[in-house]
Amino acid sequence: MGERAQQIVDAALEILESDGREAMSMRGIAERVGIRAPSLYKHFPDKAAVEVALMTVGFEAAADVLEAAEAQDPTVVSIALAHRRFALDRPHLYRLTTNQPLPREALPEGLEARAAGPITRVVGGDPDLARAAWAFAHGMIMLELDGRFPPGADLDGAWRAGCDAFAAQVAGRARASGRGRPEV
Amino acid sequence: MGERAQQIVDAALEILESDGREAMSMRGIAERVGIRAPSLYKHFPDKAAVEVALMTVGFEAAADVLEAAEAQDPTVVSIALAHRRFALDRPHLYRLTTNQPLPREALPEGLEARAAGPITRVVGGDPDLARAAWAFAHGMIMLELDGRFPPGADLDGAWRAGCDAFAAQVAGRARASGRGRPEV
DNA sequence: CTGGACAGCTAACGCCGTTAGCCCTAGAGT
DNA sequence: ACTCTAGGGCTAACGGCGTTAGCTGTCCAG
């Protein structure tokens, strides 16, 4: 990626994170870089391509956060809460990264797997359980970001209930397969 | 709601469901009704108000589907899969109804509670568990609609894994509180 | 010295939601 | 019977959007 292209992505990211996706117009990005909107098209084919670059940023940031949580405390709760904290910290970036089809061939290879790694490992490698746990966390986050929970709802409690449900499944399978603690 | 207003909502719904949210423009809605776009503003203050009317339609449809599933088979799996089927049947309406803040005071009273009822009841009334289960289902649906699962992923398996996790929690609590089947 | 690629520019197109302001019609009030 | 008013349509237009066409200057390779 050329230097100008990097400046463009940086400018787009700043606007996105401070003012949201709707505020991120080609004219606004260009102004922040110090050029005019049509010149952006010398560096990116269209706005979607800029957004794909931002998705890469979002994916990498998420992977960093989840890997750090796993290293510090490899439990379902720990990783789930890291996920939540990341999304609440950078809601616009989380939305952009998340709420659209994955352009897999335009993303750096292995990035998706890297971000998914901590979740998959913490549920013991079962892909079904991993996807279900991922969906739970993503659903909680989107409902919270979208302001869909009733005012005053105990979201910490809901996160706890969901994490308990998945942690119990993980423990159950470990017990059944002979590894893990025999009782609790 | 006046007759014209109802026609407008109907037209908007048709466009939404056949061509998606982006295709639902004020000019397009007006054309389908047989008038010009500015005339819409004699019946709705702005486009957001039309969308709120559509959200009401979506909520009612969802509530109908969930209540029917509950009546036929009041289990976690049954209601979760009804939820999924509804969203896949009417993806654009589901998105519109779901992916934005709830304008609670503009919605018919009790509608939100009605849609939430089946989920809450099937998990035994615990609001934390109900919200977690709701988030799981919503997350699975959004990830599927957004094409975020790897091609070939076993989504039925993931739904099963998640439903099992929540059903086990429900059974566990019932057992602990003395009601429900003593063993399995 | 020249040719071409690169990266900027202005002008403009066709969308979008929305507003201003006009006009016709139907029904109510006197 | 006449007038007034309110409702609901219309055209024109504004300021935004992403994007394209086409021009220009600069800078380096041959």
mmCIF file of N, CA, C and O in Angstrom, chain A residues 146-181:
data_model
loop_
_atom_site.group_PDB
_atom_site.id
_atom_site.type_symbol
_atom_site.label_atom_id
_atom_site.label_comp_id
_atom_site.label_asym_id
_atom_site.label_seq_id
_atom_site.Cartn_x
_atom_site.Cartn_y
_atom_site.Cartn_z
ATOM 1 N N ASP A 146 -26.854 -1.478 19.576
ATOM 2 C CA ASP A 146 -28.044 -0.958 18.919
ATOM 3 C C ASP A 146 -29.092 -0.458 19.910
ATOM 4 O O ASP A 146 -30.170 -0.036 19.499
ATOM 5 N N GLY A 147 -28.752 -0.550 21.191
ATOM 6 C CA GLY A 147 -29.706 -0.058 22.189
ATOM 7 C C GLY A 147 -31.005 -0.833 22.205
ATOM 8 O O GLY A 147 -32.087 -0.270 22.270
ATOM 9 N N ARG A 148 -30.911 -2.150 22.117
ATOM 10 C CA ARG A 148 -32.129 -2.961 22.048
ATOM 11 C C ARG A 148 -32.548 -3.531 23.383
ATOM 12 O O ARG A 148 -33.660 -4.044 23.517
ATOM 13 N N PHE A 149 -31.669 -3.511 24.365
ATOM 14 C CA PHE A 149 -32.062 -4.035 25.670
ATOM 15 C C PHE A 149 -32.906 -2.983 26.389
ATOM 16 O O PHE A 149 -32.698 -1.781 26.210
ATOM 17 N N PRO A 150 -33.842 -3.440 27.194
ATOM 18 C CA PRO A 150 -34.644 -2.471 27.942
ATOM 19 C C PRO A 150 -33.731 -1.644 28.830
ATOM 20 O O PRO A 150 -32.710 -2.152 29.310
ATOM 21 N N PRO A 151 -34.074 -0.396 29.047
ATOM 22 C CA PRO A 151 -33.245 0.432 29.928
ATOM 23 C C PRO A 151 -33.198 -0.207 31.310
ATOM 24 O O PRO A 151 -34.210 -0.662 31.825
ATOM 25 N N GLY A 152 -32.000 -0.298 31.852
ATOM 26 C CA GLY A 152 -31.880 -0.893 33.178
ATOM 27 C C GLY A 152 -31.664 -2.392 33.168
ATOM 28 O O GLY A 152 -31.518 -3.016 34.220
ATOM 29 N N ALA A 153 -31.665 -3.005 31.989
ATOM 30 C CA ALA A 153 -31.431 -4.450 31.929
ATOM 31 C C ALA A 153 -30.037 -4.772 32.476
ATOM 32 O O ALA A 153 -29.089 -4.022 32.274
ATOM 33 N N ASP A 154 -29.931 -5.905 33.141
ATOM 34 C CA ASP A 154 -28.660 -6.298 33.752
ATOM 35 C C ASP A 154 -27.805 -7.048 32.726
ATOM 36 O O ASP A 154 -27.822 -8.270 32.659
ATOM 37 N N LEU A 155 -27.062 -6.296 31.945
ATOM 38 C CA LEU A 155 -26.296 -6.936 30.869
ATOM 39 C C LEU A 155 -25.167 -7.805 31.415
ATOM 40 O O LEU A 155 -24.871 -8.862 30.848
ATOM 41 N N ASP A 156 -24.551 -7.364 32.509
ATOM 42 C CA ASP A 156 -23.517 -8.216 33.101
ATOM 43 C C ASP A 156 -24.107 -9.583 33.442
ATOM 44 O O ASP A 156 -23.488 -10.618 33.202
ATOM 45 N N GLY A 157 -25.315 -9.560 33.973
ATOM 46 C CA GLY A 157 -25.971 -10.820 34.319
ATOM 47 C C GLY A 157 -26.209 -11.680 33.087
ATOM 48 O O GLY A 157 -26.008 -12.898 33.115
ATOM 49 N N ALA A 158 -26.645 -11.054 32.018
ATOM 50 C CA ALA A 158 -26.902 -11.821 30.793
ATOM 51 C C ALA A 158 -25.605 -12.417 30.255
ATOM 52 O O ALA A 158 -25.567 -13.585 29.834
ATOM 53 N N TRP A 159 -24.527 -11.636 30.261
ATOM 54 C CA TRP A 159 -23.235 -12.169 29.813
ATOM 55 C C TRP A 159 -22.834 -13.360 30.685
ATOM 56 O O TRP A 159 -22.388 -14.393 30.172
ATOM 57 N N ARG A 160 -23.022 -13.208 31.983
ATOM 58 C CA ARG A 160 -22.658 -14.292 32.896
ATOM 59 C C ARG A 160 -23.468 -15.550 32.566
ATOM 60 O O ARG A 160 -22.919 -16.646 32.447
ATOM 61 N N ALA A 161 -24.768 -15.365 32.393
ATOM 62 C CA ALA A 161 -25.632 -16.520 32.122
ATOM 63 C C ALA A 161 -25.188 -17.233 30.844
ATOM 64 O O ALA A 161 -25.094 -18.465 30.804
ATOM 65 N N GLY A 162 -24.892 -16.457 29.803
ATOM 66 C CA GLY A 162 -24.470 -17.073 28.543
ATOM 67 C C GLY A 162 -23.127 -17.759 28.676
ATOM 68 O O GLY A 162 -22.947 -18.898 28.219
ATOM 69 N N CYS A 163 -22.183 -17.086 29.312
ATOM 70 C CA CYS A 163 -20.858 -17.690 29.479
ATOM 71 C C CYS A 163 -20.957 -18.968 30.306
ATOM 72 O O CYS A 163 -20.307 -19.977 29.991
ATOM 73 N N ASP A 164 -21.779 -18.946 31.350
ATOM 74 C CA ASP A 164 -21.975 -20.151 32.160
ATOM 75 C C ASP A 164 -22.479 -21.292 31.297
ATOM 76 O O ASP A 164 -21.996 -22.423 31.396
ATOM 77 N N ALA A 165 -23.456 -20.982 30.458
ATOM 78 C CA ALA A 165 -24.052 -22.040 29.636
ATOM 79 C C ALA A 165 -22.992 -22.683 28.748
ATOM 80 O O ALA A 165 -22.915 -23.922 28.651
ATOM 81 N N PHE A 166 -22.152 -21.855 28.123
ATOM 82 C CA PHE A 166 -21.141 -22.434 27.226
ATOM 83 C C PHE A 166 -20.019 -23.090 28.006
ATOM 84 O O PHE A 166 -19.530 -24.160 27.631
ATOM 85 N N ALA A 167 -19.624 -22.479 29.120
ATOM 86 C CA ALA A 167 -18.562 -23.080 29.935
ATOM 87 C C ALA A 167 -18.994 -24.458 30.441
ATOM 88 O O ALA A 167 -18.191 -25.399 30.476
ATOM 89 N N ALA A 168 -20.265 -24.574 30.797
ATOM 90 C CA ALA A 168 -20.761 -25.873 31.294
ATOM 91 C C ALA A 168 -20.672 -26.928 30.201
ATOM 92 O O ALA A 168 -20.288 -28.075 30.443
ATOM 93 N N GLN A 169 -21.002 -26.540 28.974
ATOM 94 C CA GLN A 169 -20.890 -27.491 27.860
ATOM 95 C C GLN A 169 -19.448 -27.943 27.682
ATOM 96 O O GLN A 169 -19.169 -29.129 27.495
ATOM 97 N N VAL A 170 -18.539 -26.978 27.749
ATOM 98 C CA VAL A 170 -17.125 -27.299 27.567
ATOM 99 C C VAL A 170 -16.672 -28.263 28.653
ATOM 100 O O VAL A 170 -16.044 -29.300 28.375
ATOM 101 N N ALA A 171 -17.025 -27.940 29.891
ATOM 102 C CA ALA A 171 -16.633 -28.798 31.011
ATOM 103 C C ALA A 171 -17.234 -30.188 30.842
ATOM 104 O O ALA A 171 -16.561 -31.205 31.047
ATOM 105 N N GLY A 172 -18.491 -30.225 30.427
ATOM 106 C CA GLY A 172 -19.167 -31.506 30.247
ATOM 107 C C GLY A 172 -18.450 -32.380 29.233
ATOM 108 O O GLY A 172 -18.227 -33.569 29.463
ATOM 109 N N ARG A 173 -18.053 -31.779 28.135
ATOM 110 C CA ARG A 173 -17.390 -32.577 27.092
ATOM 111 C C ARG A 173 -16.022 -33.039 27.553
ATOM 112 O O ARG A 173 -15.589 -34.144 27.248
ATOM 113 N N ALA A 174 -15.304 -32.152 28.283
ATOM 114 C CA ALA A 174 -13.982 -32.549 28.776
ATOM 115 C C ALA A 174 -14.133 -33.749 29.716
ATOM 116 O O ALA A 174 -13.380 -34.727 29.634
ATOM 117 N N ARG A 175 -15.156 -33.697 30.581
ATOM 118 C CA ARG A 175 -15.384 -34.787 31.523
ATOM 119 C C ARG A 175 -15.686 -36.082 30.756
ATOM 120 O O ARG A 175 -15.113 -37.125 31.021
ATOM 121 N N ALA A 176 -16.562 -35.951 29.779
ATOM 122 C CA ALA A 176 -16.967 -37.147 29.028
ATOM 123 C C ALA A 176 -15.784 -37.775 28.294
ATOM 124 O O ALA A 176 -15.702 -38.995 28.167
ATOM 125 N N SER A 177 -14.852 -36.930 27.846
ATOM 126 C CA SER A 177 -13.726 -37.480 27.083
ATOM 127 C C SER A 177 -12.572 -37.876 28.000
ATOM 128 O O SER A 177 -11.499 -38.215 27.531
ATOM 129 N N GLY A 178 -12.779 -37.801 29.307
ATOM 130 C CA GLY A 178 -11.781 -38.315 30.234
ATOM 131 C C GLY A 178 -10.756 -37.318 30.700
ATOM 132 O O GLY A 178 -10.112 -37.530 31.720
ATOM 133 N N ARG A 179 -10.590 -36.238 29.938
ATOM 134 C CA ARG A 179 -9.646 -35.226 30.401
ATOM 135 C C ARG A 179 -10.393 -34.194 31.252
ATOM 136 O O ARG A 179 -11.611 -34.250 31.385
ATOM 137 N N GLY A 180 -9.674 -33.290 31.858
ATOM 138 C CA GLY A 180 -10.315 -32.260 32.665
ATOM 139 C C GLY A 180 -10.609 -32.764 34.062
ATOM 140 O O GLY A 180 -10.430 -33.955 34.366
ATOM 141 N N ARG A 181 -11.074 -31.872 34.895
ATOM 142 C CA ARG A 181 -11.341 -32.238 36.292
ATOM 143 C C ARG A 181 -12.521 -33.208 36.348
ATOM 144 O O ARG A 181 -13.525 -32.988 35.648
#
